[in-house]
PDB file of C-alpha atoms in Angstrom:
ATOM      1  CA  MET A  23      63.977-116.060 -18.530  1.00 37.00           C
ATOM      2  CA  GLY A  24      64.062-114.634 -22.079  1.00 38.00           C
ATOM      3  CA  ARG A  25      66.518-112.189 -23.530  1.00 36.00           C
ATOM      4  CA  MET A  26      65.328-108.551 -23.602  1.00 36.00           C
ATOM      5  CA  THR A  27      66.601-106.024 -26.089  1.00 38.00           C
ATOM      6  CA  HIS A  28      65.873-102.302 -26.315  1.00 48.00           C
ATOM      7  CA  ALA A  29      67.286 -99.068 -27.551  1.00 57.00           C
ATOM      8  CA  SER A  30      68.461 -96.411 -25.141  1.00 71.00           C
ATOM      9  CA  THR A  31      68.246 -92.703 -24.651  1.00 81.00           C
ATOM     10  CA  PHE A  32      70.536 -90.723 -22.357  1.00 89.00           C
ATOM     11  CA  PRO A  33      70.135 -91.531 -18.628  1.00 91.00           C
ATOM     12  CA  GLY A  34      67.130 -89.866 -17.070  1.00 89.00           C
ATOM     13  CA  GLY A  35      65.741 -88.890 -20.437  1.00 91.00           C
ATOM     14  CA  THR A  36      67.918 -85.768 -20.345  1.00 93.00           C
ATOM     15  CA  ALA A  37      69.423 -83.747 -23.178  1.00 92.00           C
ATOM     16  CA  VAL A  38      73.059 -82.653 -23.195  1.00 93.00           C
ATOM     17  CA  SER A  39      74.680 -79.689 -24.884  1.00 94.00           C
ATOM     18  CA  TRP A  40      77.800 -77.587 -24.712  1.00 95.00           C
ATOM     19  CA  LEU A  41      77.067 -73.911 -24.242  1.00 96.00           C
ATOM     20  CA  ASP A  42      79.494 -71.072 -24.906  1.00 97.00           C
ATOM     21  CA  VAL A  43      77.618 -68.194 -23.370  1.00 98.00           C
ATOM     22  CA  TYR A  44      77.389 -65.095 -25.541  1.00 97.00           C
ATOM     23  CA  ASP A  45      80.092 -62.545 -24.816  1.00 97.00           C
ATOM     24  CA  THR A  46      78.453 -59.683 -26.634  1.00 97.00           C
ATOM     25  CA  GLU A  47      77.313 -56.710 -24.533  1.00 98.00           C
ATOM     26  CA  SER A  48      73.648 -56.171 -23.838  1.00 98.00           C
ATOM     27  CA  ILE A  49      71.641 -53.033 -23.155  1.00 98.00           C
ATOM     28  CA  ASP A  50      72.583 -52.967 -19.412  1.00 97.00           C
ATOM     29  CA  GLY A  51      76.337 -53.328 -20.068  1.00 98.00           C
ATOM     30  CA  LEU A  52      76.466 -57.036 -19.081  1.00 98.00           C
ATOM     31  CA  ARG A  53      77.563 -59.759 -21.481  1.00 98.00           C
ATOM     32  CA  GLY A  54      75.569 -62.953 -21.724  1.00 98.00           C
ATOM     33  CA  GLY A  55      72.472 -64.795 -22.818  1.00 98.00           C
ATOM     34  CA  THR A  56      68.770 -64.309 -23.293  1.00 98.00           C
ATOM     35  CA  PRO A  57      66.574 -64.406 -20.169  1.00 98.00           C
ATOM     36  CA  HIS A  58      63.818 -67.011 -20.420  1.00 98.00           C
ATOM     37  CA  LEU A  59      61.908 -69.665 -18.522  1.00 98.00           C
ATOM     38  CA  HIS A  60      60.864 -73.261 -19.085  1.00 98.00           C
ATOM     39  CA  LEU A  61      57.365 -74.429 -18.283  1.00 98.00           C
ATOM     40  CA  VAL A  62      57.936 -78.127 -17.566  1.00 98.00           C
ATOM     41  CA  SER A  63      61.667 -78.895 -17.820  1.00 97.00           C
ATOM     42  CA  PRO A  64      64.266 -78.464 -15.072  1.00 97.00           C
ATOM     43  CA  GLU A  65      67.725 -77.379 -16.259  1.00 98.00           C
ATOM     44  CA  CYS A  66      71.237 -77.874 -14.852  1.00 98.00           C
ATOM     45  CA  TYR A  67      74.459 -75.952 -15.459  1.00 98.00           C
ATOM     46  CA  VAL A  68      77.792 -77.770 -14.957  1.00 98.00           C
ATOM     47  CA  VAL A  69      80.455 -75.074 -15.351  1.00 98.00           C
ATOM     48  CA  VAL A  70      83.584 -76.325 -17.088  1.00 98.00           C
ATOM     49  CA  ALA A  71      85.440 -73.059 -17.848  1.00 98.00           C
ATOM     50  CA  GLY A  72      85.348 -69.339 -17.292  1.00 98.00           C
ATOM     51  CA  ARG A  73      83.426 -67.168 -14.891  1.00 98.00           C
ATOM     52  CA  GLY A  74      79.925 -65.769 -14.759  1.00 98.00           C
ATOM     53  CA  ARG A  75      76.656 -65.479 -12.906  1.00 98.00           C
ATOM     54  CA  LEU A  76      73.223 -67.015 -13.066  1.00 98.00           C
ATOM     55  CA  GLN A  77      70.618 -64.329 -12.474  1.00 98.00           C
ATOM     56  CA  THR A  78      67.198 -65.710 -11.486  1.00 98.00           C
ATOM     57  CA  LEU A  79      63.714 -64.467 -10.747  1.00 98.00           C
ATOM     58  CA  ILE A  80      61.168 -66.668  -8.957  1.00 97.00           C
ATOM     59  CA  ALA A  81      58.067 -65.984  -6.876  1.00 96.00           C
ATOM     60  CA  ALA A  82      60.249 -65.969  -3.738  1.00 95.00           C
ATOM     61  CA  GLY A  83      62.457 -63.174  -5.117  1.00 95.00           C
ATOM     62  CA  VAL A  84      65.573 -62.187  -7.017  1.00 97.00           C
ATOM     63  CA  ALA A  85      68.898 -64.051  -6.742  1.00 97.00           C
ATOM     64  CA  GLU A  86      72.293 -64.339  -8.359  1.00 98.00           C
ATOM     65  CA  THR A  87      74.440 -67.499  -8.292  1.00 98.00           C
ATOM     66  CA  PRO A  88      78.205 -67.229  -9.008  1.00 98.00           C
ATOM     67  CA  LEU A  89      79.404 -69.566 -11.779  1.00 98.00           C
ATOM     68  CA  ALA A  90      82.963 -70.911 -11.780  1.00 98.00           C
ATOM     69  CA  PRO A  91      84.589 -74.167 -12.914  1.00 98.00           C
ATOM     70  CA  GLY A  92      83.083 -76.999 -10.927  1.00 98.00           C
ATOM     71  CA  THR A  93      79.831 -75.201 -10.091  1.00 98.00           C
ATOM     72  CA  VAL A  94      76.729 -77.357 -10.470  1.00 98.00           C
ATOM     73  CA  ALA A  95      73.557 -75.246 -10.380  1.00 98.00           C
ATOM     74  CA  TRP A  96      70.059 -76.251 -11.391  1.00 98.00           C
ATOM     75  CA  PHE A  97      66.621 -74.704 -11.393  1.00 98.00           C
ATOM     76  CA  THR A  98      63.061 -75.812 -11.750  1.00 98.00           C
ATOM     77  CA  PRO A  99      60.338 -74.847 -14.249  1.00 98.00           C
ATOM     78  CA  GLY A 100      59.108 -71.264 -13.880  1.00 98.00           C
ATOM     79  CA  THR A 101      62.548 -69.928 -12.961  1.00 98.00           C
ATOM     80  CA  VAL A 102      63.322 -66.916 -15.097  1.00 98.00           C
ATOM     81  CA  HIS A 103      67.076 -67.230 -15.689  1.00 98.00           C
ATOM     82  CA  ARG A 104      69.811 -65.252 -17.405  1.00 98.00           C
ATOM     83  CA  ALA A 105      73.422 -66.439 -17.856  1.00 98.00           C
ATOM     84  CA  VAL A 106      75.915 -63.573 -17.495  1.00 98.00           C
ATOM     85  CA  ASN A 107      79.357 -64.121 -18.986  1.00 98.00           C
ATOM     86  CA  ASP A 108      82.136 -62.477 -16.977  1.00 98.00           C
ATOM     87  CA  GLY A 109      84.855 -64.189 -19.017  1.00 97.00           C
ATOM     88  CA  GLU A 110      84.935 -67.207 -21.347  1.00 97.00           C
ATOM     89  CA  LEU A 111      82.020 -68.943 -19.634  1.00 98.00           C
ATOM     90  CA  ARG A 112      81.463 -72.469 -20.922  1.00 98.00           C
ATOM     91  CA  VAL A 113      78.783 -74.732 -19.498  1.00 98.00           C
ATOM     92  CA  LEU A 114      77.666 -78.319 -19.935  1.00 97.00           C
ATOM     93  CA  VAL A 115      73.878 -78.068 -19.940  1.00 97.00           C
ATOM     94  CA  LEU A 116      71.669 -80.933 -18.846  1.00 96.00           C
ATOM     95  CA  MET A 117      67.955 -80.509 -19.712  1.00 95.00           C
ATOM     96  CA  ALA A 118      65.258 -82.803 -18.367  1.00 95.00           C
ATOM     97  CA  ASN A 119      62.509 -84.048 -20.686  1.00 95.00           C
ATOM     98  CA  SER A 120      64.677 -84.417 -23.769  1.00 93.00           C
ATOM     99  CA  GLY A 121      62.735 -83.313 -26.813  1.00 92.00           C
ATOM    100  CA  LEU A 122      60.402 -80.897 -25.039  1.00 95.00           C
ATOM    101  CA  PRO A 123      62.702 -77.843 -24.965  1.00 93.00           C
ATOM    102  CA  GLU A 124      63.227 -78.338 -28.713  1.00 90.00           C
ATOM    103  CA  ALA A 125      59.431 -78.581 -29.096  1.00 95.00           C
ATOM    104  CA  GLY A 126      58.818 -75.158 -27.552  1.00 95.00           C
ATOM    105  CA  ASP A 127      59.229 -75.520 -23.786  1.00 97.00           C
ATOM    106  CA  ALA A 128      60.836 -72.106 -23.405  1.00 97.00           C
ATOM    107  CA  VAL A 129      59.496 -68.564 -23.394  1.00 98.00           C
ATOM    108  CA  MET A 130      61.762 -65.490 -23.480  1.00 98.00           C
ATOM    109  CA  THR A 131      61.037 -62.510 -21.272  1.00 98.00           C
ATOM    110  CA  PHE A 132      60.041 -60.046 -23.950  1.00 98.00           C
ATOM    111  CA  PRO A 133      58.054 -56.965 -22.945  1.00 98.00           C
ATOM    112  CA  PRO A 134      54.295 -57.683 -22.635  1.00 98.00           C
ATOM    113  CA  GLU A 135      53.378 -56.352 -26.085  1.00 98.00           C
ATOM    114  CA  HIS A 136      55.384 -59.225 -27.603  1.00 98.00           C
ATOM    115  CA  LEU A 137      53.672 -61.869 -25.418  1.00 98.00           C
ATOM    116  CA  VAL A 138      50.055 -61.296 -26.447  1.00 97.00           C
ATOM    117  CA  ASP A 139      49.710 -64.660 -28.195  1.00 96.00           C
ATOM    118  CA  ALA A 140      51.718 -67.375 -29.923  1.00 96.00           C
ATOM    119  CA  ALA A 141      51.874 -65.507 -33.231  1.00 96.00           C
ATOM    120  CA  THR A 142      53.018 -62.245 -31.645  1.00 97.00           C
ATOM    121  CA  TYR A 143      55.654 -64.066 -29.632  1.00 98.00           C
ATOM    122  CA  ARG A 144      56.878 -66.088 -32.595  1.00 96.00           C
ATOM    123  CA  ALA A 145      57.388 -62.902 -34.635  1.00 97.00           C
ATOM    124  CA  ALA A 146      59.793 -61.601 -31.983  1.00 97.00           C
ATOM    125  CA  ALA A 147      61.429 -64.951 -31.180  1.00 97.00           C
ATOM    126  CA  GLN A 148      62.259 -66.361 -34.588  1.00 95.00           C
ATOM    127  CA  LEU A 149      65.716 -65.632 -35.988  1.00 94.00           C
ATOM    128  CA  PRO A 150      65.836 -64.899 -39.746  1.00 92.00           C
ATOM    129  CA  ASP A 151      67.839 -67.144 -42.031  1.00 91.00           C
ATOM    130  CA  ARG A 152      70.998 -65.081 -42.669  1.00 89.00           C
ATOM    131  CA  GLU A 153      73.971 -65.854 -44.826  1.00 85.00           C
ATOM    132  CA  THR A 154      76.856 -64.707 -42.581  1.00 93.00           C
ATOM    133  CA  GLU A 155      77.733 -65.534 -39.018  1.00 93.00           C
ATOM    134  CA  ALA A 156      78.028 -61.853 -38.150  1.00 95.00           C
ATOM    135  CA  GLU A 157      74.448 -61.273 -39.330  1.00 95.00           C
ATOM    136  CA  ARG A 158      73.191 -64.252 -37.315  1.00 95.00           C
ATOM    137  CA  GLN A 159      75.021 -63.040 -34.209  1.00 96.00           C
ATOM    138  CA  ALA A 160      73.513 -59.555 -34.639  1.00 97.00           C
ATOM    139  CA  ASP A 161      70.007 -61.025 -34.874  1.00 97.00           C
ATOM    140  CA  ALA A 162      70.597 -63.164 -31.782  1.00 97.00           C
ATOM    141  CA  ASP A 163      71.873 -60.085 -29.927  1.00 97.00           C
ATOM    142  CA  ARG A 164      68.790 -58.058 -30.878  1.00 98.00           C
ATOM    143  CA  ARG A 165      66.507 -60.832 -29.672  1.00 98.00           C
ATOM    144  CA  ARG A 166      68.551 -61.125 -26.452  1.00 98.00           C
ATOM    145  CA  ASP A 167      68.341 -57.381 -25.821  1.00 98.00           C
ATOM    146  CA  LEU A 168      64.583 -57.387 -26.229  1.00 98.00           C
ATOM    147  CA  ALA A 169      64.298 -60.118 -23.601  1.00 98.00           C
ATOM    148  CA  VAL A 170      66.752 -58.324 -21.295  1.00 98.00           C
ATOM    149  CA  GLN A 171      64.537 -55.253 -21.470  1.00 98.00           C
ATOM    150  CA  GLY A 172      61.580 -57.322 -20.224  1.00 98.00           C
ATOM    151  CA  PHE A 173      63.795 -59.045 -17.627  1.00 98.00           C
ATOM    152  CA  LEU A 174      65.011 -55.733 -16.197  1.00 98.00           C
ATOM    153  CA  ASP A 175      61.432 -54.484 -15.883  1.00 98.00           C
ATOM    154  CA  LEU A 176      60.448 -57.685 -14.074  1.00 98.00           C
ATOM    155  CA  ARG A 177      63.383 -57.521 -11.717  1.00 98.00           C
ATOM    156  CA  SER A 178      62.713 -53.853 -10.904  1.00 98.00           C
ATOM    157  CA  ALA A 179      59.089 -54.713 -10.093  1.00 97.00           C
ATOM    158  CA  MET A 180      60.093 -57.624  -7.867  1.00 96.00           C
ATOM    159  CA  GLU A 181      62.634 -55.486  -6.028  1.00 96.00           C
ATOM    160  CA  ARG A 182      59.760 -53.140  -5.253  1.00 95.00           C
ATOM    161  CA  GLY A 183      57.751 -56.077  -3.929  1.00 95.00           C
ATOM    162  CA  ALA A 184      55.383 -56.257  -6.903  1.00 96.00           C
ATOM    163  CA  ALA A 185      54.610 -59.865  -7.871  1.00 95.00           C
ATOM    164  CA  ALA A 186      51.918 -59.142 -10.467  1.00 97.00           C
ATOM    165  CA  PRO A 187      54.309 -58.678 -13.479  1.00 97.00           C
ATOM    166  CA  LEU A 188      55.879 -62.107 -12.905  1.00 98.00           C
ATOM    167  CA  GLU A 189      52.447 -63.678 -12.630  1.00 98.00           C
ATOM    168  CA  ARG A 190      51.413 -62.018 -15.864  1.00 98.00           C
ATOM    169  CA  LEU A 191      54.535 -63.428 -17.522  1.00 98.00           C
ATOM    170  CA  TYR A 192      53.601 -66.920 -16.303  1.00 98.00           C
ATOM    171  CA  ALA A 193      50.082 -66.496 -17.671  1.00 98.00           C
ATOM    172  CA  ALA A 194      51.399 -65.266 -21.002  1.00 98.00           C
ATOM    173  CA  ALA A 195      53.946 -68.121 -21.226  1.00 98.00           C
ATOM    174  CA  ALA A 196      51.209 -70.689 -20.588  1.00 98.00           C
ATOM    175  CA  ARG A 197      49.029 -69.062 -23.240  1.00 97.00           C
ATOM    176  CA  ILE A 198      51.869 -69.081 -25.789  1.00 98.00           C
ATOM    177  CA  VAL A 199      52.722 -72.796 -25.360  1.00 97.00           C
ATOM    178  CA  GLN A 200      49.167 -74.038 -24.921  1.00 97.00           C
ATOM    179  CA  PRO A 201      48.729 -75.027 -28.613  1.00 96.00           C
ATOM    180  CA  LEU A 202      51.969 -77.016 -28.425  1.00 97.00           C
ATOM    181  CA  VAL A 203      51.279 -79.006 -25.263  1.00 97.00           C
ATOM    182  CA  PRO A 204      49.211 -81.834 -26.824  1.00 97.00           C
ATOM    183  CA  GLY A 205      52.276 -82.712 -28.901  1.00 97.00           C
ATOM    184  CA  TRP A 206      54.547 -82.852 -25.879  1.00 97.00           C
ATOM    185  CA  GLU A 207      52.979 -85.873 -24.203  1.00 95.00           C
ATOM    186  CA  PRO A 208      53.966 -88.432 -26.874  1.00 95.00           C
ATOM    187  CA  ILE A 209      57.516 -87.012 -26.915  1.00 94.00           C
ATOM    188  CA  TRP A 210      57.712 -87.351 -23.143  1.00 95.00           C
ATOM    189  CA  ASN A 211      56.290 -90.898 -23.214  1.00 94.00           C
ATOM    190  CA  GLU A 212      58.832 -92.032 -25.779  1.00 92.00           C
ATOM    191  CA  VAL A 213      61.801 -90.803 -23.717  1.00 92.00           C
ATOM    192  CA  VAL A 214      61.270 -90.142 -20.001  1.00 93.00           C
ATOM    193  CA  GLY A 215      58.131 -92.193 -19.645  1.00 94.00           C
ATOM    194  CA  GLU A 216      59.658 -95.199 -21.452  1.00 92.00           C
ATOM    195  CA  GLN A 217      62.686 -95.174 -19.102  1.00 92.00           C
ATOM    196  CA  ALA A 218      60.462 -94.861 -16.016  1.00 94.00           C
ATOM    197  CA  GLU A 219      58.247 -97.714 -17.133  1.00 94.00           C
ATOM    198  CA  ARG A 220      61.253 -99.910 -17.878  1.00 92.00           C
ATOM    199  CA  THR A 221      62.545 -99.331 -14.334  1.00 94.00           C
ATOM    200  CA  ARG A 222      59.063 -99.888 -12.914  1.00 95.00           C
ATOM    201  CA  ALA A 223      58.937-103.306 -14.636  1.00 94.00           C
ATOM    202  CA  THR A 224      62.467-104.247 -13.664  1.00 96.00           C
ATOM    203  CA  LEU A 225      62.129-103.693  -9.906  1.00 97.00           C
ATOM    204  CA  PRO A 226      59.475-106.339  -9.178  1.00 97.00           C
ATOM    205  CA  ALA A 227      61.243-108.752 -11.552  1.00 97.00           C
ATOM    206  CA  LEU A 228      64.465-108.412  -9.604  1.00 97.00           C
ATOM    207  CA  ALA A 229      62.567-108.783  -6.342  1.00 97.00           C
ATOM    208  CA  ASN A 230      61.421-112.178  -7.688  1.00 97.00           C
ATOM    209  CA  GLY A 231      64.950-113.157  -8.753  1.00 98.00           C
ATOM    210  CA  ASP A 232      64.394-112.471 -12.456  1.00 97.00           C
ATOM    211  CA  TRP A 233      67.648-111.016 -13.820  1.00 96.00           C
ATOM    212  CA  SER A 234      66.772-111.349 -17.514  1.00 95.00           C
ATOM    213  CA  SER A 235      66.781-107.572 -17.968  1.00 92.00           C
ATOM    214  CA  LEU A 236      70.558-107.651 -17.519  1.00 94.00           C
ATOM    215  CA  LEU A 237      70.917-109.615 -20.745  1.00 95.00           C
ATOM    216  CA  ALA A 238      69.879-106.502 -22.630  1.00 88.00           C
ATOM    217  CA  SER A 239      72.861-104.466 -21.346  1.00 91.00           C
ATOM    218  CA  ALA A 240      74.579-102.310 -23.980  1.00 89.00           C
ATOM    219  CA  VAL A 241      77.052 -99.519 -24.462  1.00 90.00           C
ATOM    220  CA  PHE A 242      76.236 -96.320 -26.369  1.00 88.00           C
ATOM    221  CA  GLU A 243      78.210 -93.326 -27.539  1.00 86.00           C
ATOM    222  CA  ALA A 244      76.733 -90.020 -28.626  1.00 84.00           C
ATOM    223  CA  ASP A 245      77.834 -88.139 -31.728  1.00 82.00           C
ATOM    224  CA  ALA A 246      77.548 -84.398 -32.018  1.00 83.00           C
ATOM    225  CA  ASN A 247      74.862 -83.223 -34.398  1.00 84.00           C
ATOM    226  CA  PRO A 248      76.405 -82.109 -37.686  1.00 81.00           C
ATOM    227  CA  GLY A 249      76.743 -78.567 -38.823  1.00 77.00           C
ATOM    228  CA  GLU A 250      77.875 -75.362 -37.148  1.00 77.00           C
ATOM    229  CA  ARG A 251      76.993 -74.562 -33.575  1.00 85.00           C
ATOM    230  CA  ARG A 252      73.495 -73.118 -33.276  1.00 88.00           C
ATOM    231  CA  PHE A 253      72.747 -69.602 -32.081  1.00 93.00           C
ATOM    232  CA  GLY A 254      70.698 -70.556 -29.034  1.00 93.00           C
ATOM    233  CA  MET A 255      69.033 -68.390 -26.445  1.00 94.00           C
ATOM    234  CA  CYS A 256      72.010 -68.248 -24.076  1.00 95.00           C
ATOM    235  CA  GLY A 257      74.919 -68.730 -26.476  1.00 96.00           C
ATOM    236  CA  ARG A 258      76.401 -70.944 -29.137  1.00 94.00           C
ATOM    237  CA  LEU A 259      75.219 -74.532 -28.725  1.00 92.00           C
ATOM    238  CA  SER A 260      76.695 -77.869 -29.641  1.00 90.00           C
ATOM    239  CA  THR A 261      74.009 -80.568 -29.312  1.00 87.00           C
ATOM    240  CA  TYR A 262      74.223 -84.367 -29.394  1.00 85.00           C
ATOM    241  CA  ARG A 263      72.262 -87.270 -30.804  1.00 76.00           C
ATOM    242  CA  LEU A 264      71.260 -89.092 -27.647  1.00 76.00           C
ATOM    243  CA  GLY A 265      68.651 -91.548 -28.946  1.00 64.00           C
ATOM    244  CA  ALA A 266      69.509 -94.947 -30.236  1.00 49.00           C
TER     245      ALA A 266
END
């Protein structure tokens, strides 16, 4: 049995970030983040402080999940979700498929005229490079409010029993990310796929009494990425370097 060595990414090929949900007021009087959906990556909220709600839209209907310290809530791709901050809401976010959300696996719920194609969407989604934090927050709020407008229209349609607007959003989201998808597969293979293949190889080896994989055991610690917290879709984000 030979010694095996390898680097490591975070368990499950997930990404981890701290999220302080925006506490600025949106166009409907609620405080919180930007409604959006992911096309391939499940997401999990582990609430560590504060209070809030997770508003969701899926083909089965409209729902709202209370968020309080200790709540663990997750949702699958295609779930339109909006984090509402009812008071100092702080969340540990776990994202599957580390690397894919950063590579474009998210589409915000802008009104249809902003979802025509990738270029139209990008013009509404990109935040300008501003000098002051107040300016950057104002830009994030404007983008959030545009997505809330689309979210409210979707929710109203679904409450009337109309599924077509959600289906049109899904079609638009797929159209927007389509040019990016070929670049996602190698990212996935390097993280999630590599971990899955390592486990696949280890199981039959252990069944045959081969414990050499244990010689490659190691301990890792993640450092926060440098710089100020980013203005993300749902709030201020602190991200971590999880690859080795």
